[in-house]
Short mmCIF file of C-alpha atoms and ligand atoms in Angstrom, two decimals:
data_model
loop_
_atom_site.label_atom_id
_atom_site.label_comp_id
_atom_site.label_asym_id
_atom_site.label_seq_id
_atom_site.Cartn_x
_atom_site.Cartn_y
_atom_site.Cartn_z
CA MET A 1 100.10 95.12 96.93
CA THR A 2 103.05 93.24 97.32
CA VAL A 3 106.51 95.69 97.01
CA ALA A 4 108.97 92.90 95.96
CA ASN A 5 112.52 93.11 94.75
CA GLN A 6 115.05 90.18 96.11
CA LYS A 7 118.33 92.79 95.78
CA GLY A 8 118.78 94.73 98.58
CA GLY A 9 118.87 98.61 98.94
CA VAL A 10 116.93 99.40 96.05
CA GLY A 11 114.03 101.06 97.90
CA LYS A 12 111.58 98.53 98.76
CA THR A 13 111.01 99.87 102.06
CA THR A 14 111.17 103.37 101.70
CA SER A 15 108.59 103.27 99.00
CA THR A 16 106.45 100.86 101.16
CA VAL A 17 105.99 103.40 103.57
CA ASN A 18 106.23 106.45 101.63
CA LEU A 19 103.38 105.25 99.36
CA ALA A 20 101.57 104.27 102.52
CA ALA A 21 102.03 107.68 104.52
CA ALA A 22 100.90 109.85 101.34
CA LEU A 23 97.54 107.26 100.79
CA ALA A 24 97.05 107.70 104.63
CA MET A 25 97.29 111.27 104.08
CA HIS A 26 94.43 111.37 101.32
CA GLY A 27 92.15 109.60 104.24
CA ILE A 28 92.66 105.82 102.32
CA ARG A 29 93.16 103.62 105.38
CA VAL A 30 96.24 101.86 104.59
CA LEU A 31 97.64 98.49 106.09
CA VAL A 32 101.28 97.87 105.47
CA ILE A 33 102.95 94.64 106.69
CA ASP A 34 106.72 94.32 107.21
CA LEU A 35 107.91 91.08 106.17
CA ASP A 36 111.27 92.16 107.16
CA PRO A 37 113.05 90.41 109.81
CA GLN A 38 115.32 93.65 109.44
CA GLY A 39 112.06 95.35 110.85
CA ASN A 40 113.09 98.97 108.77
CA ALA A 41 109.20 99.69 107.87
CA SER A 42 107.99 99.20 111.54
CA THR A 43 111.35 102.14 112.51
CA ALA A 44 109.97 104.19 109.67
CA LEU A 45 105.93 104.15 110.79
CA GLY A 46 106.98 104.48 114.18
CA VAL A 47 105.51 101.42 115.44
CA GLU A 48 107.51 98.88 118.02
CA HIS A 49 109.45 95.75 116.79
CA ARG A 50 111.82 94.57 119.64
CA THR A 51 111.35 90.54 120.22
CA GLY A 52 108.10 89.53 122.19
CA THR A 53 105.68 91.79 120.48
CA PRO A 54 103.07 90.67 118.50
CA SER A 55 104.50 90.61 115.00
CA VAL A 56 103.85 89.28 111.89
CA TYR A 57 105.48 86.25 112.95
CA GLU A 58 103.03 85.05 115.52
CA LEU A 59 100.28 86.38 112.47
CA MET A 60 101.83 83.77 110.14
CA LEU A 61 101.89 81.18 112.82
CA GLY A 62 98.68 81.70 113.41
CA GLU A 63 99.27 82.26 116.70
CA ILE A 64 97.21 86.12 116.76
CA PRO A 65 94.40 87.53 114.40
CA LEU A 66 95.35 90.38 112.15
CA GLU A 67 93.28 92.88 114.40
CA GLU A 68 95.83 91.57 117.27
CA ALA A 69 99.18 92.27 115.27
CA ALA A 70 97.90 95.54 113.72
CA VAL A 71 99.12 98.76 115.23
CA THR A 72 97.83 102.42 114.30
CA SER A 73 101.69 104.33 113.32
CA THR A 74 102.38 107.39 114.24
CA ALA A 75 102.78 108.75 111.00
CA SER A 76 98.87 108.88 110.38
CA PRO A 77 95.26 107.59 112.15
CA ASN A 78 94.58 105.70 108.78
CA LEU A 79 97.70 104.13 108.86
CA LEU A 80 98.31 100.27 110.22
CA CYS A 81 101.19 98.07 110.48
CA VAL A 82 102.02 94.49 111.70
CA PRO A 83 105.57 95.04 112.78
CA ALA A 84 108.69 92.25 111.82
CA THR A 85 110.97 91.19 114.81
CA ILE A 86 114.49 89.46 114.60
CA ASP A 87 112.00 86.16 115.19
CA LEU A 88 111.09 86.22 112.10
CA ALA A 89 114.64 85.39 110.41
CA GLY A 90 114.19 81.79 111.73
CA ALA A 91 110.18 81.43 110.10
CA GLU A 92 111.91 81.51 106.43
CA ILE A 93 113.51 77.34 107.85
CA GLU A 94 110.21 77.17 110.25
CA LEU A 95 107.59 77.01 107.66
CA VAL A 96 109.38 74.72 105.23
CA SER A 97 107.83 72.04 107.08
CA MET A 98 104.33 73.30 107.67
CA VAL A 99 101.18 72.38 106.52
CA ALA A 100 100.32 75.82 103.30
CA ARG A 101 104.02 77.29 103.84
CA GLU A 102 102.94 79.25 101.04
CA SER A 103 99.57 80.69 101.92
CA ARG A 104 100.33 81.09 105.44
CA LEU A 105 100.11 84.79 104.92
CA SER A 106 97.39 84.97 102.31
CA GLN A 107 94.94 83.06 105.00
CA ALA A 108 95.82 85.40 107.94
CA LEU A 109 94.79 88.19 105.75
CA ALA A 110 91.19 87.09 104.47
CA ASP A 111 88.63 89.53 103.65
CA GLU A 112 86.90 88.79 107.26
CA HIS A 113 90.20 90.13 108.98
CA LEU A 114 90.98 92.90 106.73
CA ASP A 115 87.22 94.27 106.88
CA LYS A 116 87.72 93.84 110.93
CA LEU A 117 90.50 96.89 110.18
CA ASP A 118 88.47 98.22 107.77
CA VAL A 119 91.24 98.65 105.39
CA ASP A 120 91.25 100.06 101.66
CA TYR A 121 94.68 98.82 100.92
CA VAL A 122 97.62 96.75 102.19
CA LEU A 123 101.50 97.23 100.93
CA ILE A 124 103.69 94.13 102.40
CA ASP A 125 107.55 94.86 102.42
CA CYS A 126 109.74 91.77 101.55
CA PRO A 127 112.83 91.26 102.14
CA PRO A 128 115.57 91.15 99.61
CA SER A 129 115.58 87.24 98.79
CA LEU A 130 113.21 85.03 97.27
CA GLY A 131 112.69 82.76 99.75
CA LEU A 132 109.10 81.22 101.21
CA LEU A 133 108.80 85.12 103.07
CA THR A 134 108.57 86.83 99.58
CA VAL A 135 106.21 83.66 98.23
CA ASN A 136 104.14 84.26 100.83
CA ALA A 137 103.27 88.02 99.86
CA LEU A 138 103.37 86.93 96.72
CA VAL A 139 100.82 84.46 97.36
CA ALA A 140 98.59 86.92 99.55
CA ALA A 141 98.56 89.69 96.98
CA SER A 142 97.10 90.67 93.60
CA GLU A 143 99.45 93.04 92.61
CA VAL A 144 103.40 93.30 92.41
CA LEU A 145 105.06 96.79 93.01
CA ILE A 146 109.03 96.62 91.53
CA PRO A 147 111.47 98.85 93.33
CA ILE A 148 113.87 99.53 90.27
CA GLN A 149 116.70 101.69 91.07
CA CYS A 150 118.01 104.02 88.61
CA GLU A 151 121.93 102.63 89.09
CA TYR A 152 123.71 100.33 87.26
CA TYR A 153 122.88 96.89 87.28
CA ALA A 154 119.70 97.65 88.07
CA LEU A 155 117.76 95.41 86.15
CA GLU A 156 120.05 92.43 86.79
CA GLY A 157 117.98 89.68 88.73
CA LEU A 158 114.99 90.60 87.15
CA GLY A 159 114.67 88.05 85.19
CA GLN A 160 114.49 85.95 87.87
CA LEU A 161 112.07 87.66 90.15
CA LEU A 162 109.35 87.49 86.93
CA SER A 163 110.28 84.30 86.34
CA ASN A 164 108.91 83.14 90.69
CA ILE A 165 106.20 86.08 89.90
CA ASP A 166 105.22 84.01 86.92
CA LEU A 167 105.41 80.30 88.21
CA VAL A 168 103.22 81.34 91.75
CA ARG A 169 100.47 82.72 88.81
CA SER A 170 100.49 79.69 87.68
CA HIS A 171 100.25 77.48 90.65
CA LEU A 172 99.38 79.30 93.67
CA ASN A 173 97.45 82.62 92.89
CA THR A 174 95.89 83.14 89.58
CA ALA A 175 95.48 86.92 89.84
CA LEU A 176 99.01 87.77 91.02
CA HIS A 177 100.31 90.22 88.22
CA VAL A 178 102.77 93.01 88.08
CA SER A 179 100.60 96.68 88.28
CA THR A 180 103.42 98.94 88.67
CA ILE A 181 107.08 99.35 89.01
CA LEU A 182 108.84 102.63 90.65
CA LEU A 183 112.03 103.79 89.81
CA THR A 184 113.76 105.30 92.60
CA MET A 185 117.28 107.21 93.55
CA TYR A 186 117.25 108.93 90.49
CA ASP A 187 119.94 111.11 90.03
CA GLY A 188 118.97 113.71 86.88
CA ARG A 189 123.17 114.28 86.60
CA THR A 190 124.12 111.45 85.75
CA LYS A 191 123.61 109.66 82.57
CA LEU A 192 123.22 106.48 83.51
CA ALA A 193 119.63 107.31 85.40
CA ASP A 194 118.51 108.15 82.28
CA GLN A 195 119.98 105.08 80.50
CA VAL A 196 118.06 102.63 82.93
CA THR A 197 115.00 105.02 82.65
CA SER A 198 114.28 104.84 79.04
CA GLU A 199 115.26 100.79 78.90
CA VAL A 200 112.60 100.47 81.87
CA ARG A 201 109.74 102.33 80.63
CA GLN A 202 110.60 100.41 77.06
CA HIS A 203 110.81 97.03 78.52
CA PHE A 204 107.71 97.84 80.65
CA GLY A 205 105.58 100.53 79.10
CA PRO A 206 103.33 102.00 80.77
CA THR A 207 103.10 99.47 83.80
CA ALA A 208 106.30 102.03 84.59
CA LEU A 209 104.86 105.31 87.00
CA ARG A 210 105.47 108.39 85.06
CA THR A 211 106.67 109.98 88.31
CA VAL A 212 110.26 108.58 89.09
CA ILE A 213 111.76 109.23 93.09
CA PRO A 214 114.86 110.82 93.17
CA ARG A 215 117.86 110.30 94.89
CA SER A 216 117.56 112.87 98.25
CA VAL A 217 119.26 112.95 101.31
CA LYS A 218 115.96 113.96 103.43
CA VAL A 219 114.33 110.53 101.91
CA SER A 220 117.71 108.84 103.60
CA GLU A 221 117.41 111.18 106.89
CA ALA A 222 113.55 110.50 107.28
CA PRO A 223 113.48 106.68 109.21
CA GLY A 224 116.66 107.88 111.67
CA TYR A 225 113.97 109.82 113.40
CA SER A 226 111.30 106.97 112.96
CA GLN A 227 109.35 109.26 110.69
CA THR A 228 108.25 108.88 107.01
CA VAL A 229 109.63 111.66 104.24
CA LEU A 230 105.79 113.17 104.51
CA GLU A 231 106.14 113.63 108.24
CA TYR A 232 109.87 114.58 108.34
CA ASP A 233 110.16 117.27 105.04
CA PRO A 234 106.79 117.81 103.69
CA GLY A 235 107.90 120.14 100.79
CA SER A 236 110.80 118.72 99.98
CA ARG A 237 110.99 116.69 96.37
CA GLY A 238 111.50 113.74 97.75
CA ALA A 239 107.79 113.70 100.18
CA MET A 240 106.12 115.38 96.89
CA SER A 241 107.16 112.48 94.87
CA TYR A 242 106.09 109.89 96.45
CA VAL A 243 102.79 112.47 96.82
CA ASP A 244 102.64 111.85 92.71
CA ALA A 245 103.62 107.86 92.64
CA ALA A 246 100.52 107.12 95.22
CA ARG A 247 97.95 109.19 93.45
CA GLU A 248 99.15 107.66 89.85
CA ILE A 249 98.47 104.18 91.81
CA ALA A 250 95.32 105.20 93.35
CA GLU A 251 94.22 106.15 89.51
CA HIS A 252 94.96 103.00 88.31
CA GLY A 253 92.71 101.23 90.75
CA ALA A 254 89.99 103.27 90.51
CA SER A 255 90.37 102.72 87.08
CA GLY A 256 89.80 99.17 87.39
CA ALA A 257 93.00 98.95 84.66
CA TYR A 258 94.78 96.85 87.33
CA ARG A 259 92.01 94.93 88.76
CA ALA A 260 91.39 92.33 86.75
CA GLY A 261 91.13 89.01 89.07
CA GLY A 262 92.13 91.07 91.92
CA ARG A 263 90.61 91.19 95.16
P1 ADP B 1 115.31 97.86 100.63
O1 ADP B 1 113.60 97.83 101.15
O2 ADP B 1 115.04 97.67 99.08
O3 ADP B 1 116.26 97.28 101.19
P2 ADP B 1 115.85 100.19 101.56
O4 ADP B 1 114.23 101.41 101.39
O5 ADP B 1 115.95 100.69 102.84
O6 ADP B 1 116.36 99.35 100.51
O7 ADP B 1 116.95 101.95 100.65
C1 ADP B 1 118.18 101.05 100.73
C2 ADP B 1 118.71 102.90 101.09
O8 ADP B 1 118.79 103.93 100.79
C3 ADP B 1 118.57 103.26 102.86
O9 ADP B 1 119.52 103.36 103.23
C4 ADP B 1 117.54 104.26 102.06
O10 ADP B 1 117.43 105.57 103.46
C5 ADP B 1 118.02 105.10 101.47
N1 ADP B 1 117.07 105.50 99.74
C6 ADP B 1 116.02 104.67 99.56
N2 ADP B 1 114.97 105.51 98.12
C7 ADP B 1 116.44 106.91 99.03
C8 ADP B 1 116.27 107.69 97.95
N3 ADP B 1 115.06 108.29 96.92
N4 ADP B 1 117.27 109.14 98.17
C9 ADP B 1 118.10 108.80 98.87
N5 ADP B 1 118.12 107.62 99.51
C10 ADP B 1 117.14 106.55 99.58
MG1 MG B 2 113.60 96.57 103.38
#
């Protein structure tokens, strides 16, 4: 599942790591691919990502296999992460001239490698752009999860993301579909949040999860301690909402509703 939205600060990374932690807490084995040179997902999962660390960069160049790039997170023994170092910042340009530039990540995540790690779910955290890194993430996945922030301009740019997804589906990955919309940073005190929520539900129907992630200080504090909010404050509303959202995702997966044409 690729977590994408070319807007920055909408909750891609926060949702990736906390959904992954919630799934792992229930005994599901999850692999997080940090595909943002900032390495925020690596930080939140307590995984080293200094320059020189074997990372998603070497993985995409084909220099190391997945088994060597994946590290167990401090968050859970069921949670693995392929970190991103700042080296990835150059990849967007370096990839342009490479063979099979759009499917580098997909090849690295071939079933034979995933089987060795024995993972049930792979979550890919995208950078805030629609460049080659995000395209690689869209080619590697069957599902897209789009986090949408309950704020002004939330839906702006969404059309561009959706048409890119359509393009990737028709040319590179027929299995790709938007399976999940997650509303984030919901502030119940504002009318605006309700307006965005109802607009999104009108547009996306049941693809939008029933669970909405509230704006919560605990959620934003957790990465400062290299933790997910599930470790930092498991009883907080933020943590519980991510557990609920993960349950919805797992139920969808189990029901097969979103698996049409998937792996
Ligand atoms: P993205 O990966 O899309 O750029 P992030 O997940 O990094 O977005 O979130 C952007 C900022 O908002 C971060 O500082 C994060 O801690 C904060 N944030 C995300 N979700 C919440 C939330 N539910 N409540 C409060 N702050 C949040
Ligand atoms: Mg991010």
